[in-house]
mmCIF file of C-alpha atoms in Angstrom:
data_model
loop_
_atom_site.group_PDB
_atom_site.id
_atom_site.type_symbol
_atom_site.label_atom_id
_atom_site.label_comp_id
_atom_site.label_asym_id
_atom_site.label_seq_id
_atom_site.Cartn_x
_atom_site.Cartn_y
_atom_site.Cartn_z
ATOM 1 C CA UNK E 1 -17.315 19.979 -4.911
ATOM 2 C CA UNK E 2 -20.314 18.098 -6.517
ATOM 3 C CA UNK E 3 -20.488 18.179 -10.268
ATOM 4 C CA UNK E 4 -22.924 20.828 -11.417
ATOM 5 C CA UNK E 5 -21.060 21.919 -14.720
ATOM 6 C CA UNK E 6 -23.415 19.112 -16.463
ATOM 7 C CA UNK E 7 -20.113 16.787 -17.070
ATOM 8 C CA UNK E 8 -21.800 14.177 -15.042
ATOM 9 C CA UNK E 9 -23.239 12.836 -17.234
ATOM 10 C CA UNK E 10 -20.024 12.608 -20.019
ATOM 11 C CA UNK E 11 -18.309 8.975 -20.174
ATOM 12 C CA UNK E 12 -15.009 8.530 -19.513
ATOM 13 C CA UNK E 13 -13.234 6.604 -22.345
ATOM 14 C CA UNK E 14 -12.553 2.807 -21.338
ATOM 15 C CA UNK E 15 -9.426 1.334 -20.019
ATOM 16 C CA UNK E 16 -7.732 -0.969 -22.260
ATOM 17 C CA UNK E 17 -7.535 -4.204 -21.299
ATOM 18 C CA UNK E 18 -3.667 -4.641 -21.858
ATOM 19 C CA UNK E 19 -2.357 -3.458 -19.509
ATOM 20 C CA UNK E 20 0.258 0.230 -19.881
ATOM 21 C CA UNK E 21 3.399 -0.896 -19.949
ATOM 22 C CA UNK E 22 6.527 1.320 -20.425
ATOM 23 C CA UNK E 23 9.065 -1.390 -19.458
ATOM 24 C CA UNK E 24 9.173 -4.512 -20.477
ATOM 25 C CA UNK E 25 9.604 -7.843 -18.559
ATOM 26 C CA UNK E 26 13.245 -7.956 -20.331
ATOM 27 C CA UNK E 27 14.436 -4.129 -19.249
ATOM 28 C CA UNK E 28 13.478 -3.165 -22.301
ATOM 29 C CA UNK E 29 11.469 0.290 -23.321
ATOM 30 C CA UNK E 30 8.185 -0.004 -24.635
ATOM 31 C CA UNK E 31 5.593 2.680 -26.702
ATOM 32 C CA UNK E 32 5.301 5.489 -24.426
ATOM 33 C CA UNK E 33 1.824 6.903 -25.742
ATOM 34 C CA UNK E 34 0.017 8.918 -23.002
ATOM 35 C CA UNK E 35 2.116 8.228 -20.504
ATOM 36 C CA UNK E 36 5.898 9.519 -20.303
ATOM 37 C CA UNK E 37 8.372 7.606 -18.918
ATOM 38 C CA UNK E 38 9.927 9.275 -15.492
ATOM 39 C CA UNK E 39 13.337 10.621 -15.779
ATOM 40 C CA UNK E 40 16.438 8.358 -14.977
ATOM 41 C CA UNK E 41 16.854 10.115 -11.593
ATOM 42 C CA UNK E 42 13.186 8.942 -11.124
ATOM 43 C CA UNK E 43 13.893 5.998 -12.401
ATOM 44 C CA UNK E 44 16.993 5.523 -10.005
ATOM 45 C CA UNK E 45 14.984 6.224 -6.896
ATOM 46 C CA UNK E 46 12.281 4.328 -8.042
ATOM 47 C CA UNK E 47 14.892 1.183 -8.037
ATOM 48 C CA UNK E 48 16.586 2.139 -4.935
ATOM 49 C CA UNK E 49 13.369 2.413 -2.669
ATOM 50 C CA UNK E 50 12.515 -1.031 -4.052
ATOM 51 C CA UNK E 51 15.458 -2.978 -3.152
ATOM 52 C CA UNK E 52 15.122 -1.368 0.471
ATOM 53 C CA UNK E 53 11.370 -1.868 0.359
ATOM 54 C CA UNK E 54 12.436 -5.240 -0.419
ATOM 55 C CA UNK E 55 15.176 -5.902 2.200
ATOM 56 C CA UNK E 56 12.245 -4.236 4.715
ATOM 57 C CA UNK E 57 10.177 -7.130 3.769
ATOM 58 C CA UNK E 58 12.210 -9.781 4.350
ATOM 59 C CA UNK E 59 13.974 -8.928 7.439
ATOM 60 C CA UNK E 60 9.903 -8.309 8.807
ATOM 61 C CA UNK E 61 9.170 -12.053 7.657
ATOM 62 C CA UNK E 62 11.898 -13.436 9.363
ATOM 63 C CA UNK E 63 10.646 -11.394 12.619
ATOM 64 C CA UNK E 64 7.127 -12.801 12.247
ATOM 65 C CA UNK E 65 8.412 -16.394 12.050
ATOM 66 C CA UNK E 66 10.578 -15.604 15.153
ATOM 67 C CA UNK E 67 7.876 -14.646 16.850
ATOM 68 C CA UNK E 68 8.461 -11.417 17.605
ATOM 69 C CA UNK E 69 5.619 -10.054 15.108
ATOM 70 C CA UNK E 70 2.297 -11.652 15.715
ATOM 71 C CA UNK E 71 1.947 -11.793 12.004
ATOM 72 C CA UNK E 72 3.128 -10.057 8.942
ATOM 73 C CA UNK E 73 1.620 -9.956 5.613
ATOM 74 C CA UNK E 74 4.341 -9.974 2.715
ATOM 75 C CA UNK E 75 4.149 -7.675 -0.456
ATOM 76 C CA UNK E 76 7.373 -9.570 -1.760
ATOM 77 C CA UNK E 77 6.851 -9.362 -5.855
ATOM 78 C CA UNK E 78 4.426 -6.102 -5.076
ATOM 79 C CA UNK E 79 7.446 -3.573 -4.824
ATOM 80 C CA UNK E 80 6.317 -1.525 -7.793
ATOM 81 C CA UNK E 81 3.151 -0.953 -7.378
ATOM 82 C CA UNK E 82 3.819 0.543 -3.377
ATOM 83 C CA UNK E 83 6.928 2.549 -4.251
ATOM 84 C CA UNK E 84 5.577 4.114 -7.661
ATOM 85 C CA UNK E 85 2.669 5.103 -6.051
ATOM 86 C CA UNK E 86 4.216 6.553 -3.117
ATOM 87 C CA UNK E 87 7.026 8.294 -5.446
ATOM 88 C CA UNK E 88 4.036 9.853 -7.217
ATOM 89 C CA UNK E 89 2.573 12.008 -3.897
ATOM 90 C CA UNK E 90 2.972 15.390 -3.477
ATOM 91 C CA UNK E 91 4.305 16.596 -0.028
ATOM 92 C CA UNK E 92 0.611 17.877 1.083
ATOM 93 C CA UNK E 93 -1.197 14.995 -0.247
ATOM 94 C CA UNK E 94 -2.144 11.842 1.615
ATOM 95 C CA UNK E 95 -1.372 7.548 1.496
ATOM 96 C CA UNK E 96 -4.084 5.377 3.025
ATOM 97 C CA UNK E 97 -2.249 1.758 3.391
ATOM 98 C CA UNK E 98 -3.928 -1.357 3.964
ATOM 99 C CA UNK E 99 -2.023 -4.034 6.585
ATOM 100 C CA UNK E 100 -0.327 -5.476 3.511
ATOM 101 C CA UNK E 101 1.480 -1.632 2.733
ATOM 102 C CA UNK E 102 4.210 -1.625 5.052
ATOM 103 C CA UNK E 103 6.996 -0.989 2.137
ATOM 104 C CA UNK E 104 4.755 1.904 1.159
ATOM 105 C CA UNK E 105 4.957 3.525 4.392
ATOM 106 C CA UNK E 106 8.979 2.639 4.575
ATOM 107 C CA UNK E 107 9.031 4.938 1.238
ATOM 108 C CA UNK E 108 6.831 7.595 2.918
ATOM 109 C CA UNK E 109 9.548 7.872 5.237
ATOM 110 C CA UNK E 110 8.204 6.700 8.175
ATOM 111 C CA UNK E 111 10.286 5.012 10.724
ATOM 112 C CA UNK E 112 10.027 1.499 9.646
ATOM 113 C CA UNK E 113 10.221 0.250 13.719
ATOM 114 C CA UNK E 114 6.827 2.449 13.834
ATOM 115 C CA UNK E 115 5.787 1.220 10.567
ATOM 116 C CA UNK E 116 5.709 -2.510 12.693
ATOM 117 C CA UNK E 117 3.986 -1.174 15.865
ATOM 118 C CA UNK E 118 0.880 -2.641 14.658
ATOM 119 C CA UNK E 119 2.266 -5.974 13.722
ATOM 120 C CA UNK E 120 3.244 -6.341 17.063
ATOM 121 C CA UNK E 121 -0.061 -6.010 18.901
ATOM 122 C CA UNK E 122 1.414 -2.774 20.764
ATOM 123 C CA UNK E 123 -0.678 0.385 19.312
ATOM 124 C CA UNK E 124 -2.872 0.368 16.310
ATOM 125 C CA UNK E 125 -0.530 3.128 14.789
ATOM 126 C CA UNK E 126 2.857 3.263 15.575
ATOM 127 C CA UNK E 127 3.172 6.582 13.897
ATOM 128 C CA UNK E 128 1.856 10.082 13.860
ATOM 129 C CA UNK E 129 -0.251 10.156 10.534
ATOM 130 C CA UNK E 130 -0.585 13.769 10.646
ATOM 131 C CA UNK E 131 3.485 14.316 10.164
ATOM 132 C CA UNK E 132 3.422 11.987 7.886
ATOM 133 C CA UNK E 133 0.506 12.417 5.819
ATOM 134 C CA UNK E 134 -0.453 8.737 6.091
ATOM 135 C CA UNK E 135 -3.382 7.361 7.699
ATOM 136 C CA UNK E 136 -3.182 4.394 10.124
ATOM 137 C CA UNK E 137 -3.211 1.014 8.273
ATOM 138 C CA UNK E 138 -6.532 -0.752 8.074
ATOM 139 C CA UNK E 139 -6.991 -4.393 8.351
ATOM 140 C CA UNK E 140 -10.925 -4.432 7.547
ATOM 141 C CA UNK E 141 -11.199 -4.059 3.446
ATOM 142 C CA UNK E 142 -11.889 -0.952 1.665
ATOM 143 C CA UNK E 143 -12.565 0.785 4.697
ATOM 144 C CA UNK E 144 -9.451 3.033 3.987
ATOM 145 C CA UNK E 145 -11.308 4.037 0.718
ATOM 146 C CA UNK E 146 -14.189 6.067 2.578
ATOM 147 C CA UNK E 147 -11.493 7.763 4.696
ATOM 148 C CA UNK E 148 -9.395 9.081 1.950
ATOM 149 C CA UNK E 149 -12.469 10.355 0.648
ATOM 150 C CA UNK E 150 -13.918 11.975 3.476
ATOM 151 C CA UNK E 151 -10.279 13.338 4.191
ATOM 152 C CA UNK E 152 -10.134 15.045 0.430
ATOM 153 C CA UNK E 153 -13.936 16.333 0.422
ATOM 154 C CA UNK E 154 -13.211 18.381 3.508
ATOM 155 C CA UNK E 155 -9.721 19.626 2.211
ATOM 156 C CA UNK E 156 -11.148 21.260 -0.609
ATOM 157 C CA UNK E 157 -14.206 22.755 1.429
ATOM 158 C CA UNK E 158 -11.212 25.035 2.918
ATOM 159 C CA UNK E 159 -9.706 25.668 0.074
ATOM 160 C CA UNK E 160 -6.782 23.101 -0.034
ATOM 161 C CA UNK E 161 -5.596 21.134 -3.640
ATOM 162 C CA UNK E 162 -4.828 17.852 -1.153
ATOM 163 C CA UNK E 163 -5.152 14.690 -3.039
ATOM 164 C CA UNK E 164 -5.148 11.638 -1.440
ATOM 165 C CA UNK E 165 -4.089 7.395 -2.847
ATOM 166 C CA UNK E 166 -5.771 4.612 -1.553
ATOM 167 C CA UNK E 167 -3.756 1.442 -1.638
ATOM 168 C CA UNK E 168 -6.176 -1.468 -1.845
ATOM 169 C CA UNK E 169 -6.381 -5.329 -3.157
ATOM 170 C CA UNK E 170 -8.801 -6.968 -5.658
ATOM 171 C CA UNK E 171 -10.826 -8.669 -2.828
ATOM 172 C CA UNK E 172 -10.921 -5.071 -1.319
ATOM 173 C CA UNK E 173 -13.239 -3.772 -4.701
ATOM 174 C CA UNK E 174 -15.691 -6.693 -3.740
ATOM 175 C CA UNK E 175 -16.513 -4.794 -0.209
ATOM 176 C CA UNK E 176 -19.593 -3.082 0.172
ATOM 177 C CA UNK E 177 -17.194 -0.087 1.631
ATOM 178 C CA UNK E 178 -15.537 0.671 -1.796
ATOM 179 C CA UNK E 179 -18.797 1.047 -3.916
ATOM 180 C CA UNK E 180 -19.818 3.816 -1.404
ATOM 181 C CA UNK E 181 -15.962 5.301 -1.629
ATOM 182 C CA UNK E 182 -16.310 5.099 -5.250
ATOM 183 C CA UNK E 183 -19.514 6.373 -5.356
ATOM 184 C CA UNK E 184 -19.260 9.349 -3.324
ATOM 185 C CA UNK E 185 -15.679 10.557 -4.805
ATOM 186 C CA UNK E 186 -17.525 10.751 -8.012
ATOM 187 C CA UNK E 187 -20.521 12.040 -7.488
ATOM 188 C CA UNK E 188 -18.730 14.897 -5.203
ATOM 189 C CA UNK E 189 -15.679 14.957 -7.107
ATOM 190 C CA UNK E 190 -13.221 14.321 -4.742
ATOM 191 C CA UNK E 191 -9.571 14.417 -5.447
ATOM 192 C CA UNK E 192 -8.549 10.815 -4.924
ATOM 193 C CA UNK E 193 -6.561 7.839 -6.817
ATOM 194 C CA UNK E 194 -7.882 4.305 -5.689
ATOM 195 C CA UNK E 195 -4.853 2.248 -7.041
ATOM 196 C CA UNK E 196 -5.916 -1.700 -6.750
ATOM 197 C CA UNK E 197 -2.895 -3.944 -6.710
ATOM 198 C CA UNK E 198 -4.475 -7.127 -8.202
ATOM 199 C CA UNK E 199 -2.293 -9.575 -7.015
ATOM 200 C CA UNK E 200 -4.696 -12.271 -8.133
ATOM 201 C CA UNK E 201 -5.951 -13.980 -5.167
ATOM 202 C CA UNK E 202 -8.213 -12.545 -2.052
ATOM 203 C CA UNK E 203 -6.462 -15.168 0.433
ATOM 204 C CA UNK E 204 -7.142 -17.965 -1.627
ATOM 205 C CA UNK E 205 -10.347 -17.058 -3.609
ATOM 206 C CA UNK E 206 -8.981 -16.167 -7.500
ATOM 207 C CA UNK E 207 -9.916 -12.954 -8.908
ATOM 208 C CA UNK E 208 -12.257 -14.716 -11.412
ATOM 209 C CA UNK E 209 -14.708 -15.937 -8.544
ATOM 210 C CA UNK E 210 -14.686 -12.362 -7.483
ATOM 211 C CA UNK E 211 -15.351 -10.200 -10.431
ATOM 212 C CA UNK E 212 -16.577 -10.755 -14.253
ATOM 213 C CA UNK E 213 -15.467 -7.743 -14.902
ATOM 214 C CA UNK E 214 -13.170 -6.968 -18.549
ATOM 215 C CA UNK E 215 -10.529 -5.550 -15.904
ATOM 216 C CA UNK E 216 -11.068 -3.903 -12.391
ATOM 217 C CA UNK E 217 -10.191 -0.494 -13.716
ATOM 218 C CA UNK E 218 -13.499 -1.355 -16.436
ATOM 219 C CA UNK E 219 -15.409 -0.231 -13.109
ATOM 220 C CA UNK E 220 -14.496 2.746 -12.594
ATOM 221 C CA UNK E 221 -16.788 3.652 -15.681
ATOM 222 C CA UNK E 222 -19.751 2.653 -14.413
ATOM 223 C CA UNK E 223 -19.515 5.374 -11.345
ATOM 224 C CA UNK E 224 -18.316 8.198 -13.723
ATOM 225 C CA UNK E 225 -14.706 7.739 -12.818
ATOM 226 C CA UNK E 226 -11.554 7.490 -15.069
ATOM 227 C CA UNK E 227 -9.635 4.096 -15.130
ATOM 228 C CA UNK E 228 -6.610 2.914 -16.098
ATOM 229 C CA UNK E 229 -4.822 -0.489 -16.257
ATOM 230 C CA UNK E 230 -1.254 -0.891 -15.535
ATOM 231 C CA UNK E 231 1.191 -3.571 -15.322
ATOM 232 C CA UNK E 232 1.686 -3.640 -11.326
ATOM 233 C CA UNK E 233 5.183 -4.790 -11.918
ATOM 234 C CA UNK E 234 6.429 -2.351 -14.125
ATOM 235 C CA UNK E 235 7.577 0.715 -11.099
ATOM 236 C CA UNK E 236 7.991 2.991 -14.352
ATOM 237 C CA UNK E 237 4.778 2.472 -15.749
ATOM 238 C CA UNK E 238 2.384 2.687 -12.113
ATOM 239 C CA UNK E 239 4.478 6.198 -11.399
ATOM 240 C CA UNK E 240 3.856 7.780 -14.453
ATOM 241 C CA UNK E 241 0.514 6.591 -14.538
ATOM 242 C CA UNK E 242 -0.224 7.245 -10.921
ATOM 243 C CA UNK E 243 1.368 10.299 -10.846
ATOM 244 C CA UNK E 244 -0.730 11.695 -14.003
ATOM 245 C CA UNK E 245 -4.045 10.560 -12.319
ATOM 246 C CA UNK E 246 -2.961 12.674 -8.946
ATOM 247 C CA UNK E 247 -2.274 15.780 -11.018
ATOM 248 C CA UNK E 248 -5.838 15.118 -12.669
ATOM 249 C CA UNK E 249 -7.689 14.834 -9.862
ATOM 250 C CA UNK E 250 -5.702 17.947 -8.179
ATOM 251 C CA UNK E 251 -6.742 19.908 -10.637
ATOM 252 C CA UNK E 252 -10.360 19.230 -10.186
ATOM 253 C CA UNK E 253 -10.416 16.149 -12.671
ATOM 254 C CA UNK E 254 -12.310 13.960 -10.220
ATOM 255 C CA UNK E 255 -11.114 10.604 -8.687
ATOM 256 C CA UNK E 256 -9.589 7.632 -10.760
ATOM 257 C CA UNK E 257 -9.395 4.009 -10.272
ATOM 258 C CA UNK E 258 -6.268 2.460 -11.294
ATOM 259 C CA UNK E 259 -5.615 -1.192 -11.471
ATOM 260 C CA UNK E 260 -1.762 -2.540 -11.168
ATOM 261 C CA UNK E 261 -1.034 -6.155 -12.673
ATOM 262 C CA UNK E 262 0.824 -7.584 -10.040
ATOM 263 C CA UNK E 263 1.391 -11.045 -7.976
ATOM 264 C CA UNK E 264 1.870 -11.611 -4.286
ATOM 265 C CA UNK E 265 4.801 -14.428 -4.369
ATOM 266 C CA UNK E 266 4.825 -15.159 -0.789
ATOM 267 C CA UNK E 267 1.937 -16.360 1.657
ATOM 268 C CA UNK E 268 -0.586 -14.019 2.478
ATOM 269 C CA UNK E 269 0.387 -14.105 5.808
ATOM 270 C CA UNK E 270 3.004 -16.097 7.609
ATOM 271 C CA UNK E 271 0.375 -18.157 9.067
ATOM 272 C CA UNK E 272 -0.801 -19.257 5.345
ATOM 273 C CA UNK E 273 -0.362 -22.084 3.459
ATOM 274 C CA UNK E 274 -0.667 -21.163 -0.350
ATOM 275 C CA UNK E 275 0.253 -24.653 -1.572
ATOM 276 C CA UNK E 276 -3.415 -25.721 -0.802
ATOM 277 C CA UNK E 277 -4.909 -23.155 -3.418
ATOM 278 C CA UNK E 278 -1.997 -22.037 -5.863
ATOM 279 C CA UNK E 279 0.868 -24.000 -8.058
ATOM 280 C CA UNK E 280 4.397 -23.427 -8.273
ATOM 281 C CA UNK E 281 3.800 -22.570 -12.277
ATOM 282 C CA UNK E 282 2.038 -19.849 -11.593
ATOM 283 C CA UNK E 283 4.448 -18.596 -8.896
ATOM 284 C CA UNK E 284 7.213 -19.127 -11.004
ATOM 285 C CA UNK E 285 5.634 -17.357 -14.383
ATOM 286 C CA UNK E 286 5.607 -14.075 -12.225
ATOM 287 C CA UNK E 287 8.583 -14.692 -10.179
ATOM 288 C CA UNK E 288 10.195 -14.307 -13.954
ATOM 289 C CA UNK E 289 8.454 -10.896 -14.352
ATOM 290 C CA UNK E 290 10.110 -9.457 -10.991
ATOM 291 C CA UNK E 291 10.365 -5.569 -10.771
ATOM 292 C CA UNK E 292 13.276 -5.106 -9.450
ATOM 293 C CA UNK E 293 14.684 -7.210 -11.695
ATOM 294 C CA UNK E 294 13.248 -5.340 -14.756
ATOM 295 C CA UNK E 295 14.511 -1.652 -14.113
ATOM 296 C CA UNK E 296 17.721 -2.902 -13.032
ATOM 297 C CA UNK E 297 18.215 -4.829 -16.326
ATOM 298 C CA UNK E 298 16.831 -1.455 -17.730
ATOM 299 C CA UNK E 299 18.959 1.032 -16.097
ATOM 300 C CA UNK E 300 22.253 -1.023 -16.667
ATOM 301 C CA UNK E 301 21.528 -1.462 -20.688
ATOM 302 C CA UNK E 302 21.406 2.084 -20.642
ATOM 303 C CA UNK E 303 24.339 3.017 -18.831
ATOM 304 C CA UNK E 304 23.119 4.456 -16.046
ATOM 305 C CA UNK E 305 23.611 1.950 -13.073
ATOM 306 C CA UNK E 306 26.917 -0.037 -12.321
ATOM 307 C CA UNK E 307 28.099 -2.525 -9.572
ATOM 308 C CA UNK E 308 29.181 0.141 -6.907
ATOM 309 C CA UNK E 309 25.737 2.010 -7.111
ATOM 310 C CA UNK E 310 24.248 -1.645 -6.699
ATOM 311 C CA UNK E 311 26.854 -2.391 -3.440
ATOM 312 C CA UNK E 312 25.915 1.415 -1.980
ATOM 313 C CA UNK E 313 22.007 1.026 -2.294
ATOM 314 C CA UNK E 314 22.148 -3.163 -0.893
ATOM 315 C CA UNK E 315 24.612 -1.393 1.702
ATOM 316 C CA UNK E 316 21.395 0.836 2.825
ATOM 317 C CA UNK E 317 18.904 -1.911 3.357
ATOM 318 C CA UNK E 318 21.083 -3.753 5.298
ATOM 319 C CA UNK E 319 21.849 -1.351 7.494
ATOM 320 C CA UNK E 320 17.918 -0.428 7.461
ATOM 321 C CA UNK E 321 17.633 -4.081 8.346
ATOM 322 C CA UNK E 322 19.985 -4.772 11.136
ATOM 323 C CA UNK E 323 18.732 -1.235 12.628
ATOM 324 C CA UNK E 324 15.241 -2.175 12.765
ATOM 325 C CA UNK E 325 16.429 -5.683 14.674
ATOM 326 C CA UNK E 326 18.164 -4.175 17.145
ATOM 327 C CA UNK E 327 15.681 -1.189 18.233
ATOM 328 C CA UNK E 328 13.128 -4.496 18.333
ATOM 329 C CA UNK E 329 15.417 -6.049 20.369
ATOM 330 C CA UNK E 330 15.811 -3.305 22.813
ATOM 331 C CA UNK E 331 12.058 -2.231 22.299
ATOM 332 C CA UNK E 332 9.861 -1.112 25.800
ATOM 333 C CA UNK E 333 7.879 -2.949 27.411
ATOM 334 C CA UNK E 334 4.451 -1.589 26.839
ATOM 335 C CA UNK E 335 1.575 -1.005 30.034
ATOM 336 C CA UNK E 336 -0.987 -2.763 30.584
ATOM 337 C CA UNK E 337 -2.806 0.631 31.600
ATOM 338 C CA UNK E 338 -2.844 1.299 28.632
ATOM 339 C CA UNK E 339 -5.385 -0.313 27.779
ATOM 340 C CA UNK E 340 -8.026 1.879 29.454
ATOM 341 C CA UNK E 341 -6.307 4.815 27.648
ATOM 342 C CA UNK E 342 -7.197 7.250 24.462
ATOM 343 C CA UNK E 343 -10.587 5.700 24.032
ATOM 344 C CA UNK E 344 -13.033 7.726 26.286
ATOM 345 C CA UNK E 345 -12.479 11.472 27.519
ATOM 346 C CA UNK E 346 -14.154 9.857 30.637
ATOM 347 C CA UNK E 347 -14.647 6.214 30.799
ATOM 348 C CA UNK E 348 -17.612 4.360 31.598
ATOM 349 C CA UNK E 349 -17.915 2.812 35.185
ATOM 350 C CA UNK E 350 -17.595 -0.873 33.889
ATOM 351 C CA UNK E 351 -14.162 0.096 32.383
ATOM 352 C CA UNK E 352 -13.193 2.345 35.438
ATOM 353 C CA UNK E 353 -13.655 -0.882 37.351
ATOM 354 C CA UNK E 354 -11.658 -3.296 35.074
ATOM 355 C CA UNK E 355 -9.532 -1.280 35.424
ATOM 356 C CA UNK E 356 -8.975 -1.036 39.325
ATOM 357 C CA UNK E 357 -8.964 -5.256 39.331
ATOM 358 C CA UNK E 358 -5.937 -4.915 36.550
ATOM 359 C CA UNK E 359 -4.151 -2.451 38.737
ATOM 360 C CA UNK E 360 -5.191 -4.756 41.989
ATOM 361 C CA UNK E 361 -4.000 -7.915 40.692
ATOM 362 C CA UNK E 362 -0.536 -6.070 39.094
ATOM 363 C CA UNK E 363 0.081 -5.285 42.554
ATOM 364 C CA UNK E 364 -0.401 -8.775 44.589
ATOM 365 C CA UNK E 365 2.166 -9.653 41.620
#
């Protein structure tokens, strides 16, 4: 409920500007600090839903440029940031993906052939959101935010500790939409983590034509909030991170902004051409700072990952993969009724009619 304990007012420390790192780019531990490292079993699973997220990905590229996805957005090099923050959710709370959070909702544990329903033009959500606790994707920025706080504001009117995390980009905190998220979660104290994966680039505008901001996580000061900045492609560090700021805000801590150091390697869509805006040096510096990469070297030095754990888990995603090809293969056919459907209890006369001529001209073939 709205602040009236007169902490308003208080100032949240500020986020340091490098980022929290509890891996290193080598596999190596770093200063812990604040923020715990997760457990190897953590740790494992954290690894293991990456390499599927990742297998996901690809297989869903290779669909798009088959044409049998009118597009797909890639979060190839992104891995950590979707699967630590997933890993960090409670059963009861909530995930609010954007169209680029597919791997995310894979994680969740939602059927990754409903996960693509929208990708294909057929519905907007190919899931149930309320079995899964995750909202529809959104394609228009930040818009997600204001749900997730709406959602959480009327969860703990009735009494319920649900917290929700909003998955958005850097040229999402630029939208009109997230200053009134961020604005409202604050001022009402809503339980809700707004995790930013910066991957550097809003299409092809660079994050320093879109903020002058010290970090993006320095804003969450300036509505009250507490921020944090994490290296987006360290899985450790954004789920121990993540996961603290969801137990905050649970508890009645308020909302928290937390921004994840990362890099999208691939096009923004498959329909994009990044050559025009970025250079290979810059791909390649954070193709060298891979996450997958960086807990596997981590979990091997330490003894707790071998060859045959490596075979089972790539085993997985392939099967994950040639499973989600073959139910696409043998996919429905969808109705074009169904167009006039779900939208009005009872629909307008102009639509009524439309809908006669569809079912008229279906019929002289």
């Amino acid at each position: 409920m709205k602040r009236t304990d007169g902490s308003a007012g208080s100032a949240p420390p500020l986020p340091s500007q490098e980022p929290i790192r509890l891996v290193d780019p080598g596999g190596n531990r770093v200063g812990e600090g604040l923020h715990p490292t997760p457990e190897p079993g953590t740790l494992l699973a954290l690894l293991r839903a990456m390499i599927i997220g990742r297998r996901f990905d690809r297989q869903a590229g290779a669909l798009a440029r088959q044409g049998r996805l009118a597009v797909y957005p890639s979060s190839h090099g992104q891995e950590a940031c979707q699967v630590g923050g997933v890993l960090a959710l409670a059963d009861d709370d909530w995930l609010f993906p954007t169209y680029r959070d597919c791997v995310a909702l894979v994680t969740r544990g939602v059927d990754p052939v409903e996960v693509l329903t929208l990708l294909r033009g057929d519905w907007h959500s190919g899931y149930d959101p309320e079995s899964h606790r995750c909202a529809p994707q959104c394609t228009p920025l930040a818009t997600n935010a204001s749900h997730a706080v709406g959602l959480t504001y009327a969860a703990r009117r009735k009494g319920r500790d649900t917290a929700a995390l909003v998955l958005m980009g850097d040229g999402a905190t630029s939208e009109g939409d997230a200053h009134e998220a961020y604005n409202f979660a604050a001022v009402w104290n809503t339980p809700v983590v707004f995790l930013i994966q910066n991957n550097r680039w809003a299409i092809s505008v660079p994050l320093e034509k879109q903020s002058a901001a010290p970090t993006l996580a320095h804003k969450a000061i300036g509505y009250g909030m507490r921020g944090y900045n994490v290296d987006g492609n360290d899985a450790a560090a954004v789920h121990s991170v993540v996961s603290q700021a969801l137990a905050e805000a649970r508890a009645g801590g308020g909302p928290a902004i937390v921004e994840a150091q990362t890099y999208r390697l691939d096009p923004h869509t498959n329909s994009d051409d990044p050559q025009r805006y970025r250079d290979d040096a810059e791909v390649e510096f954070w193709r060298a700072r891979d996450p997958i990469t960086r807990l596997e070297a981590l979990l091997r030095g330490e003894g707790r990952l071998d060859d045959a754990e490596l075979e089972r888990v790539g085993a997985e995603a392939e099967r994950l993969a040639a499973d989600v090809r073959e139910r696409l293969d043998g996919a429905d056919g969808l109705d074009p009724e169904d167009l006039f459907s779900h939208v009005y209890a009872t629909a307008p006369a102009m639509l009524r009619r439309q809908r006669q001529e569809l079912l008229d001209e279906m019929r002289r073939g």
